[in-house]
Coordinates of C-alpha atoms in Angstrom, one line a residue:
Chain A
M13 CA 107.1 44.5 -34.5
P14 CA 104.8 47.2 -34.8
S15 CA 103.8 47.6 -31.0
N16 CA 99.7 48.5 -30.0
D17 CA 100.9 52.1 -30.2
H18 CA 101.7 52.3 -33.8
I19 CA 98.8 50.2 -35.1
S20 CA 96.5 51.2 -32.8
R21 CA 98.0 55.2 -34.6
Q22 CA 97.7 52.9 -37.7
F23 CA 94.3 52.1 -37.8
D24 CA 92.7 56.1 -36.7
A25 CA 94.8 57.2 -40.1
E26 CA 93.0 54.4 -42.4
L27 CA 89.7 55.3 -40.5
E28 CA 90.4 58.4 -41.0
A29 CA 91.4 58.5 -45.2
I30 CA 87.7 56.9 -44.9
R31 CA 85.7 60.0 -43.5
A32 CA 87.7 61.6 -46.4
N33 CA 86.8 59.7 -49.1
V34 CA 83.0 59.8 -48.1
L35 CA 83.3 63.5 -47.5
Q36 CA 85.2 63.8 -51.1
M37 CA 82.4 62.0 -52.5
G38 CA 80.2 63.9 -50.7
G39 CA 81.4 66.8 -52.5
L40 CA 82.2 65.5 -55.6
V41 CA 78.6 64.4 -55.6
E42 CA 77.3 67.7 -54.8
S43 CA 78.9 69.6 -58.0
Q44 CA 76.7 67.4 -60.2
I45 CA 73.7 68.1 -58.8
K46 CA 73.9 71.7 -58.8
S47 CA 75.5 71.2 -62.1
A48 CA 72.6 68.9 -63.9
V49 CA 70.3 71.1 -62.6
E50 CA 72.0 74.6 -63.8
S51 CA 72.3 72.8 -67.4
L52 CA 69.1 72.0 -67.1
I53 CA 68.1 75.7 -66.6
S54 CA 70.5 77.6 -68.3
G55 CA 70.4 74.9 -71.3
D56 CA 74.0 74.5 -71.3
V57 CA 74.3 70.9 -73.2
A58 CA 78.4 70.6 -72.9
L59 CA 78.5 71.2 -68.8
M60 CA 74.6 68.3 -69.1
T61 CA 77.1 65.9 -71.6
R62 CA 80.0 66.6 -68.4
V63 CA 77.3 65.8 -65.8
I64 CA 77.0 62.5 -67.7
E65 CA 80.4 62.1 -68.4
D66 CA 81.2 62.5 -64.5
D67 CA 79.0 59.4 -62.8
H68 CA 82.0 57.1 -63.8
R69 CA 84.7 59.3 -60.7
V70 CA 80.6 58.9 -58.5
N71 CA 81.1 54.9 -59.2
A72 CA 83.9 55.1 -58.6
L73 CA 84.5 56.8 -55.0
E74 CA 82.1 54.1 -54.3
V75 CA 84.3 51.0 -54.9
K76 CA 87.7 51.8 -53.6
I77 CA 85.2 53.6 -49.7
D78 CA 83.8 49.6 -50.3
E79 CA 86.9 47.8 -51.0
A80 CA 88.7 50.5 -47.8
C81 CA 86.3 49.6 -45.4
S82 CA 86.4 45.1 -46.4
Q83 CA 90.5 46.1 -46.0
V84 CA 89.6 47.9 -42.5
I85 CA 86.9 45.6 -40.7
A86 CA 89.4 42.5 -41.5
R87 CA 93.2 43.8 -40.9
R88 CA 91.1 45.5 -37.6
Q89 CA 88.8 44.0 -36.4
P90 CA 87.5 47.3 -35.4
T91 CA 84.3 46.9 -32.1
A92 CA 81.5 48.8 -30.4
G93 CA 82.1 52.6 -32.9
D94 CA 84.5 52.3 -34.7
L95 CA 82.6 49.5 -36.2
R96 CA 79.1 51.6 -36.4
L97 CA 81.4 54.5 -38.4
V98 CA 82.1 51.4 -40.4
M99 CA 78.6 50.4 -40.9
T100 CA 77.4 54.0 -41.8
V101 CA 80.3 54.0 -44.2
V102 CA 79.8 51.6 -46.1
K103 CA 75.1 53.0 -45.9
T104 CA 76.3 55.8 -46.7
I105 CA 78.7 55.7 -50.2
T106 CA 75.3 53.4 -51.5
D107 CA 73.3 56.9 -50.8
L108 CA 75.7 58.7 -52.2
E109 CA 76.4 56.4 -55.1
R110 CA 72.3 56.7 -55.6
I111 CA 72.2 60.5 -55.4
G112 CA 75.4 60.5 -58.1
D113 CA 72.4 58.2 -60.8
E114 CA 70.0 60.8 -59.8
A115 CA 72.7 64.1 -60.9
E116 CA 72.6 62.4 -63.7
K117 CA 69.4 61.8 -64.4
I118 CA 68.3 65.2 -64.3
A119 CA 71.5 65.6 -67.4
R120 CA 69.6 63.3 -69.5
M121 CA 66.2 64.9 -69.2
A122 CA 67.8 68.4 -69.7
K123 CA 69.1 67.5 -72.8
L124 CA 66.0 66.0 -74.1
L125 CA 64.2 69.5 -73.3
S126 CA 67.1 71.6 -74.5
Q127 CA 65.8 69.5 -77.6
K128 CA 62.7 70.7 -77.7
S129 CA 61.4 74.0 -78.3
A130 CA 61.2 76.7 -75.6
L131 CA 57.9 77.8 -76.4
N132 CA 55.9 75.2 -75.2
L133 CA 58.4 75.0 -70.9
P134 CA 57.1 76.0 -67.7
R135 CA 59.0 78.2 -65.6
Y136 CA 61.6 76.0 -64.4
H137 CA 61.7 78.9 -61.0
E138 CA 60.0 75.5 -58.6
I139 CA 62.5 72.8 -59.6
K140 CA 65.4 75.4 -59.1
H141 CA 64.0 76.2 -55.6
A142 CA 63.2 72.4 -54.8
A143 CA 67.2 71.1 -56.1
D144 CA 68.0 74.5 -53.5
L145 CA 66.7 72.4 -50.5
A146 CA 67.1 68.8 -51.5
L147 CA 71.2 70.6 -51.9
D148 CA 70.7 71.4 -48.2
M149 CA 70.0 68.1 -46.7
L150 CA 73.0 66.9 -48.3
R151 CA 75.6 69.1 -47.5
K152 CA 73.5 69.5 -43.7
S153 CA 73.2 65.2 -43.7
L154 CA 77.7 65.3 -44.7
D155 CA 78.9 68.3 -41.6
A156 CA 76.6 66.1 -39.7
F157 CA 78.2 62.8 -40.8
A158 CA 81.6 64.8 -40.4
R159 CA 81.1 66.6 -37.1
L160 CA 78.8 63.6 -35.7
D161 CA 76.3 66.9 -35.5
V162 CA 73.0 64.7 -34.3
A163 CA 70.5 68.0 -33.9
L164 CA 72.2 68.9 -37.4
A165 CA 70.5 64.7 -39.3
A166 CA 68.0 65.7 -36.7
Q167 CA 67.4 68.6 -39.6
V168 CA 67.9 67.5 -42.4
V169 CA 65.1 64.3 -41.2
R170 CA 62.7 67.1 -40.6
Q171 CA 63.6 68.8 -44.5
D172 CA 62.9 65.8 -46.1
D173 CA 58.5 66.1 -45.7
Q174 CA 59.9 70.0 -46.9
V175 CA 61.6 68.6 -50.1
D176 CA 58.6 65.9 -50.6
E177 CA 55.8 68.9 -50.1
E178 CA 57.5 71.0 -53.1
F179 CA 57.5 67.3 -55.4
R180 CA 53.6 67.6 -54.2
A181 CA 53.0 71.6 -55.5
I182 CA 55.5 71.3 -58.7
M183 CA 53.0 68.3 -59.9
R184 CA 50.3 70.1 -59.6
Y185 CA 52.0 73.3 -61.5
L186 CA 52.4 70.3 -63.6
I187 CA 48.8 68.9 -64.2
T188 CA 47.4 72.7 -64.5
F189 CA 49.9 73.5 -67.3
M190 CA 48.9 70.5 -69.3
M191 CA 45.4 70.1 -68.9
E192 CA 45.2 74.1 -70.6
D193 CA 47.9 72.5 -73.6
P194 CA 47.8 69.1 -73.9
R195 CA 50.6 69.4 -76.3
T196 CA 52.6 69.5 -73.6
I197 CA 52.7 66.5 -72.0
S198 CA 54.8 64.7 -72.9
T199 CA 57.3 67.8 -71.5
S200 CA 56.5 67.8 -68.9
L201 CA 56.0 64.6 -67.7
E202 CA 59.9 65.0 -68.6
I203 CA 60.1 67.5 -65.7
L204 CA 57.9 66.0 -63.3
F205 CA 60.6 63.2 -63.7
V206 CA 63.5 66.2 -63.0
A207 CA 60.9 66.9 -59.4
K208 CA 61.2 63.0 -58.9
A209 CA 64.7 62.9 -59.6
I210 CA 65.5 65.4 -56.8
E211 CA 62.2 64.3 -54.4
R212 CA 65.1 61.4 -54.3
I213 CA 67.9 63.3 -53.5
G214 CA 65.7 64.7 -50.5
D215 CA 64.9 61.0 -49.4
H216 CA 68.9 59.8 -49.9
A217 CA 70.1 62.5 -48.3
K218 CA 67.5 62.0 -45.2
N219 CA 68.7 58.2 -44.9
M220 CA 72.1 59.4 -44.8
A221 CA 71.0 61.1 -41.6
E222 CA 69.7 58.8 -39.7
Y223 CA 73.1 56.9 -40.1
V224 CA 74.7 59.2 -38.3
V225 CA 72.3 59.4 -35.4
Y226 CA 72.6 55.7 -36.0
M227 CA 76.9 56.1 -35.2
V228 CA 77.3 59.1 -33.2
K229 CA 74.0 57.1 -30.7
G230 CA 73.9 53.2 -31.4
R231 CA 70.1 53.7 -32.1
D232 CA 68.6 52.3 -34.9
V233 CA 66.6 55.5 -36.2
R234 CA 65.7 54.5 -39.2
H235 CA 61.8 53.5 -39.0
V236 CA 60.5 55.7 -36.4
T237 CA 58.9 59.8 -36.3
V238 CA 61.6 62.8 -36.1
D239 CA 59.6 63.2 -32.7
E240 CA 61.5 60.4 -32.2
I241 CA 64.5 61.7 -33.4
E242 CA 64.1 64.2 -31.6
R243 CA 64.1 63.1 -28.3
E244 CA 67.4 60.1 -28.6
V245 CA 69.1 63.1 -29.9
Q246 CA 68.2 65.3 -26.2
K247 CA 69.6 62.3 -24.3
Chain B
M14 CA 86.5 27.2 -23.0
P15 CA 84.7 27.0 -26.6
S16 CA 86.6 24.3 -28.5
N17 CA 87.8 26.3 -31.8
D18 CA 86.3 23.2 -34.3
H19 CA 82.9 24.3 -32.0
I20 CA 83.6 27.3 -32.8
S21 CA 83.8 28.1 -36.2
R22 CA 80.5 25.4 -36.4
Q23 CA 78.6 28.8 -34.2
F24 CA 79.9 30.4 -36.5
D25 CA 78.6 28.6 -39.9
A26 CA 75.3 28.2 -36.9
E27 CA 75.4 32.2 -37.5
L28 CA 76.1 33.2 -40.9
E29 CA 73.6 30.2 -42.3
A30 CA 70.5 32.0 -39.8
I31 CA 71.7 35.7 -41.3
R32 CA 71.7 33.6 -44.8
A33 CA 67.8 33.2 -43.6
N34 CA 66.6 36.0 -42.3
V35 CA 67.1 37.3 -45.4
L36 CA 65.3 35.1 -47.6
Q37 CA 62.2 35.6 -45.2
M38 CA 62.9 38.8 -45.7
G39 CA 62.7 38.4 -49.3
G40 CA 59.6 36.6 -49.3
L41 CA 58.6 39.1 -47.5
V42 CA 59.1 41.6 -49.6
E43 CA 57.0 39.7 -52.5
S44 CA 54.5 38.8 -50.6
Q45 CA 54.3 42.5 -50.2
I46 CA 54.9 43.7 -54.0
K47 CA 51.7 40.9 -54.9
S48 CA 49.0 42.2 -52.4
A49 CA 49.8 46.1 -54.1
V50 CA 49.8 45.4 -57.2
E51 CA 47.2 42.8 -56.9
S52 CA 44.4 45.4 -54.8
L53 CA 44.3 47.7 -57.5
I54 CA 44.2 45.6 -59.6
S55 CA 41.1 44.0 -57.9
G56 CA 40.4 47.6 -55.9
D57 CA 41.5 45.5 -52.4
V58 CA 40.8 48.3 -50.0
A59 CA 41.3 45.7 -47.0
L60 CA 43.6 44.5 -49.1
M61 CA 46.1 48.0 -49.8
T62 CA 45.7 49.0 -46.2
R63 CA 47.4 45.5 -45.1
V64 CA 50.5 46.1 -47.3
I65 CA 50.7 49.4 -46.6
E66 CA 50.1 48.3 -42.1
D67 CA 52.8 45.6 -43.0
D68 CA 55.7 47.8 -44.3
H69 CA 57.3 47.8 -40.1
R70 CA 57.4 44.4 -40.2
V71 CA 59.9 44.3 -43.3
N72 CA 61.9 47.7 -41.2
A73 CA 61.7 45.5 -39.0
L74 CA 63.6 42.4 -40.1
E75 CA 66.1 44.7 -42.1
V76 CA 67.4 45.8 -38.4
K77 CA 67.6 42.7 -37.2
I78 CA 69.0 42.1 -40.1
D79 CA 71.9 44.8 -39.6
E80 CA 72.9 43.8 -36.1
A81 CA 72.9 40.2 -36.8
C82 CA 75.6 41.1 -38.9
S83 CA 77.2 44.1 -36.5
Q84 CA 77.7 41.6 -34.2
V85 CA 78.9 38.9 -36.4
I86 CA 81.6 41.0 -37.2
A87 CA 82.4 42.1 -34.2
R88 CA 82.7 38.6 -32.2
R89 CA 83.9 36.0 -35.4
Q90 CA 85.6 38.1 -37.1
P91 CA 85.4 37.2 -40.2
T92 CA 88.0 37.7 -43.9
A93 CA 87.4 36.8 -47.2
G94 CA 84.6 34.9 -47.9
D95 CA 82.9 35.0 -45.8
L96 CA 83.0 39.2 -44.9
R97 CA 82.5 39.1 -48.6
L98 CA 78.5 37.2 -46.8
V99 CA 78.2 39.7 -44.0
M100 CA 78.8 42.5 -46.4
T101 CA 76.6 41.5 -49.0
V102 CA 73.6 40.9 -46.7
V103 CA 74.6 45.2 -45.7
K104 CA 73.5 45.7 -48.9
T105 CA 71.2 43.2 -49.7
I106 CA 69.0 44.5 -47.2
T107 CA 68.3 48.1 -47.6
D108 CA 66.8 47.4 -51.3
L109 CA 65.2 44.5 -50.2
E110 CA 63.4 47.8 -47.5
R111 CA 63.6 50.3 -50.2
I112 CA 61.3 48.2 -52.3
G113 CA 59.4 47.2 -49.2
D114 CA 58.8 51.1 -50.0
E115 CA 58.1 50.3 -53.2
A116 CA 54.8 48.2 -52.6
E117 CA 54.0 50.6 -50.2
K118 CA 53.9 53.5 -52.6
I119 CA 51.5 50.7 -54.7
A120 CA 49.0 50.3 -52.7
R121 CA 48.5 53.9 -51.7
M122 CA 48.4 55.0 -55.6
A123 CA 45.4 51.8 -55.1
K124 CA 43.9 54.0 -52.6
L125 CA 43.9 57.1 -54.6
L126 CA 43.2 55.5 -57.4
S127 CA 40.5 53.1 -55.9
Q128 CA 37.9 56.4 -54.8
K129 CA 38.1 57.5 -58.6
S130 CA 35.7 56.6 -61.2
A131 CA 36.2 54.2 -63.4
L132 CA 35.0 55.2 -66.5
N133 CA 38.1 57.1 -66.7
L134 CA 40.4 54.7 -65.7
P135 CA 43.2 52.8 -68.5
R136 CA 43.8 49.0 -68.3
Y137 CA 45.8 47.5 -65.5
H138 CA 47.3 45.0 -68.0
E139 CA 50.6 46.3 -68.7
I140 CA 51.4 47.4 -65.2
K141 CA 50.9 44.0 -64.8
H142 CA 52.9 42.4 -66.5
A143 CA 55.7 44.4 -66.2
A144 CA 54.7 43.7 -61.7
D145 CA 55.1 39.7 -63.1
L146 CA 59.3 40.5 -64.8
A147 CA 60.2 42.5 -61.5
L148 CA 59.0 40.0 -59.4
D149 CA 60.6 37.4 -61.5
M150 CA 64.1 39.4 -61.1
L151 CA 63.1 39.9 -57.9
R152 CA 62.8 36.3 -57.0
K153 CA 65.4 35.0 -59.5
S154 CA 68.4 37.3 -57.0
L155 CA 66.8 35.5 -54.3
D156 CA 67.6 32.5 -55.2
A157 CA 70.9 33.2 -56.3
F158 CA 71.8 34.5 -53.2
A159 CA 70.8 31.4 -51.6
R160 CA 72.7 28.7 -53.9
L161 CA 75.3 31.5 -54.8
D162 CA 74.5 31.3 -58.7
V163 CA 76.1 33.2 -60.8
A164 CA 75.0 33.2 -63.8
L165 CA 71.6 33.7 -63.0
A166 CA 72.7 36.5 -61.2
A167 CA 73.9 37.4 -64.5
Q168 CA 70.2 37.1 -66.5
V169 CA 68.7 39.6 -64.1
V170 CA 71.1 41.7 -64.9
R171 CA 70.0 41.6 -68.0
Q172 CA 66.4 41.7 -67.7
D173 CA 66.0 44.8 -66.3
D174 CA 66.2 46.5 -69.6
Q175 CA 62.4 44.4 -70.3
V176 CA 61.6 46.6 -67.2
D177 CA 63.0 50.1 -68.2
E178 CA 61.3 48.9 -71.6
E179 CA 58.3 48.1 -70.5
F180 CA 58.0 51.7 -68.3
R181 CA 58.5 53.1 -70.9
A182 CA 55.7 52.0 -73.5
I183 CA 53.5 51.8 -70.4
M184 CA 54.7 55.9 -70.9
R185 CA 53.7 56.3 -74.0
Y186 CA 50.3 54.9 -74.3
L187 CA 49.7 57.0 -70.4
I188 CA 50.4 59.9 -72.9
T189 CA 48.3 59.0 -75.7
F190 CA 45.5 58.1 -72.5
M191 CA 46.1 62.3 -71.2
M192 CA 45.9 63.6 -75.1
E193 CA 42.7 62.1 -75.9
D194 CA 40.7 63.1 -72.2
P195 CA 42.8 65.8 -70.5
R196 CA 40.5 64.9 -67.8
T197 CA 42.3 62.1 -67.1
I198 CA 45.7 63.0 -67.2
S199 CA 45.3 63.4 -63.1
T200 CA 45.0 60.1 -62.5
S201 CA 47.4 59.0 -65.3
L202 CA 49.9 59.7 -63.1
E203 CA 49.2 57.9 -60.5
I204 CA 48.9 55.2 -62.5
L205 CA 51.8 56.1 -64.0
F206 CA 54.0 56.7 -60.6
V207 CA 52.8 53.0 -59.5
A208 CA 54.5 52.7 -62.9
K209 CA 57.7 53.6 -62.0
A210 CA 57.7 51.9 -58.8
I211 CA 58.1 49.1 -60.5
E212 CA 61.0 50.2 -63.2
R213 CA 63.0 51.6 -59.3
I214 CA 61.5 47.4 -58.1
G215 CA 63.5 45.9 -60.8
D216 CA 66.5 48.6 -60.1
H217 CA 66.8 47.4 -57.6
A218 CA 67.2 43.1 -57.4
K219 CA 69.3 44.1 -60.1
N220 CA 71.5 45.9 -57.4
M221 CA 71.6 42.3 -55.1
A222 CA 72.2 40.3 -58.8
E223 CA 74.9 42.4 -58.9
Y224 CA 75.9 41.4 -54.7
V225 CA 75.8 38.3 -55.4
V226 CA 78.4 38.2 -58.0
Y227 CA 80.5 40.2 -56.0
M228 CA 79.9 37.6 -53.2
V229 CA 80.1 34.8 -55.1
K230 CA 83.3 36.3 -57.6
G231 CA 84.9 38.5 -54.9
R232 CA 84.5 41.0 -57.8
D233 CA 82.7 44.2 -57.7
V234 CA 80.5 44.0 -60.9
R235 CA 78.4 47.1 -60.3
H236 CA 79.0 49.6 -62.5
V237 CA 80.4 47.4 -65.6
T238 CA 78.5 46.3 -69.0
V239 CA 76.3 43.5 -68.9
D240 CA 78.6 41.6 -71.3
E241 CA 81.9 42.7 -69.6
I242 CA 79.2 40.2 -66.3
E243 CA 78.8 37.4 -68.0
R244 CA 82.4 37.0 -68.7
E245 CA 83.5 37.1 -65.0
V246 CA 80.7 34.5 -64.3
Q247 CA 82.1 32.5 -67.5
K248 CA 85.8 32.3 -65.5

């Protein structure tokens, strides 16, 4: 029979493997968003197709990590901080998977847009800027998860307002664009949905950051204000 | 010391309480959507305000059920079917909470729309129809959860295509509306976001239905086709 010490080392290794898988999934999702936005701007149809086809890899990681979490719970009966880690992972990968879906949606919109005349297209400058912000939030929330950094997590929560503001600015811009030339309405709506997908990515990154605070502090901060979270972080 | 039998009865009672709480949360979310859509159509501003203010009740239930799930895992160390139930609940309440957010968004859009001249508004007939479909999906996925009914869950997954089709129809209709009178663009976009929120509700209900199949069958069906799910259900 293995010793308790041996079991405990194995348990730690299993938790470590789960954490590493989450970060791997995060990296994949990050590159999916980057490629999707890049393909939109460059009009690279092969890249759009690759993003759409690669979404199944994100999904497969979610299922794999979910199973690993259930197994660890059933076999190791984690409590306290270990259990909070597992529950955080279960929630985090749901958001990561949905960010993956948004990347796929952006790639699909990019395909539709690439078939249209470039003459009537508004520029993508603002879209790129909003996407960079959302990507920054995603990267920080993954870092906060990896390093148990609640201060960084609180920063992500605050950043979400910026992404929302970018979205509203893009919407105002597109409204003007459509009013000046109603023939661009259909195209503008596709770009609006790209912006909406980016705004959603920010929302998901914010959710992930909130789970990190819960994991570390053991307090659920999902439905409190940013100020309260920052007070919590300073404790 | 309590007997094993006593512990097992207590455990069953705890799981039952969690299930009951999920259904209570589902009922609340359902009534939030109904009220939000009703307030949009009737222009009842007091009702809009109530929906927005009541969202915190949905959030509080999510936190409460999440905690109950963590406690049951830590104290009862569930395995197999019991563990699947708990994991299903953890995922389900995340989707329910986000449906609650969509209801709140609809109420906020309704407020914006209620301040505008009714003269240039398109009719809400299609919105009502799409919302009824999404509500039907939500109700069925809660029923499927309560009765462990995988056939009903498979039906919900199939219905999601209908809600998506309704959304596209509303979008086409709004595009025509905007092209005919570009002064309606801003208002039409608000209605488009209401339609988008309804489409999202359908997506979340579909997620919940997929968790039910996992809970009952022990097989993850999140990323397979509807046909495969139906084959799985017939086994």
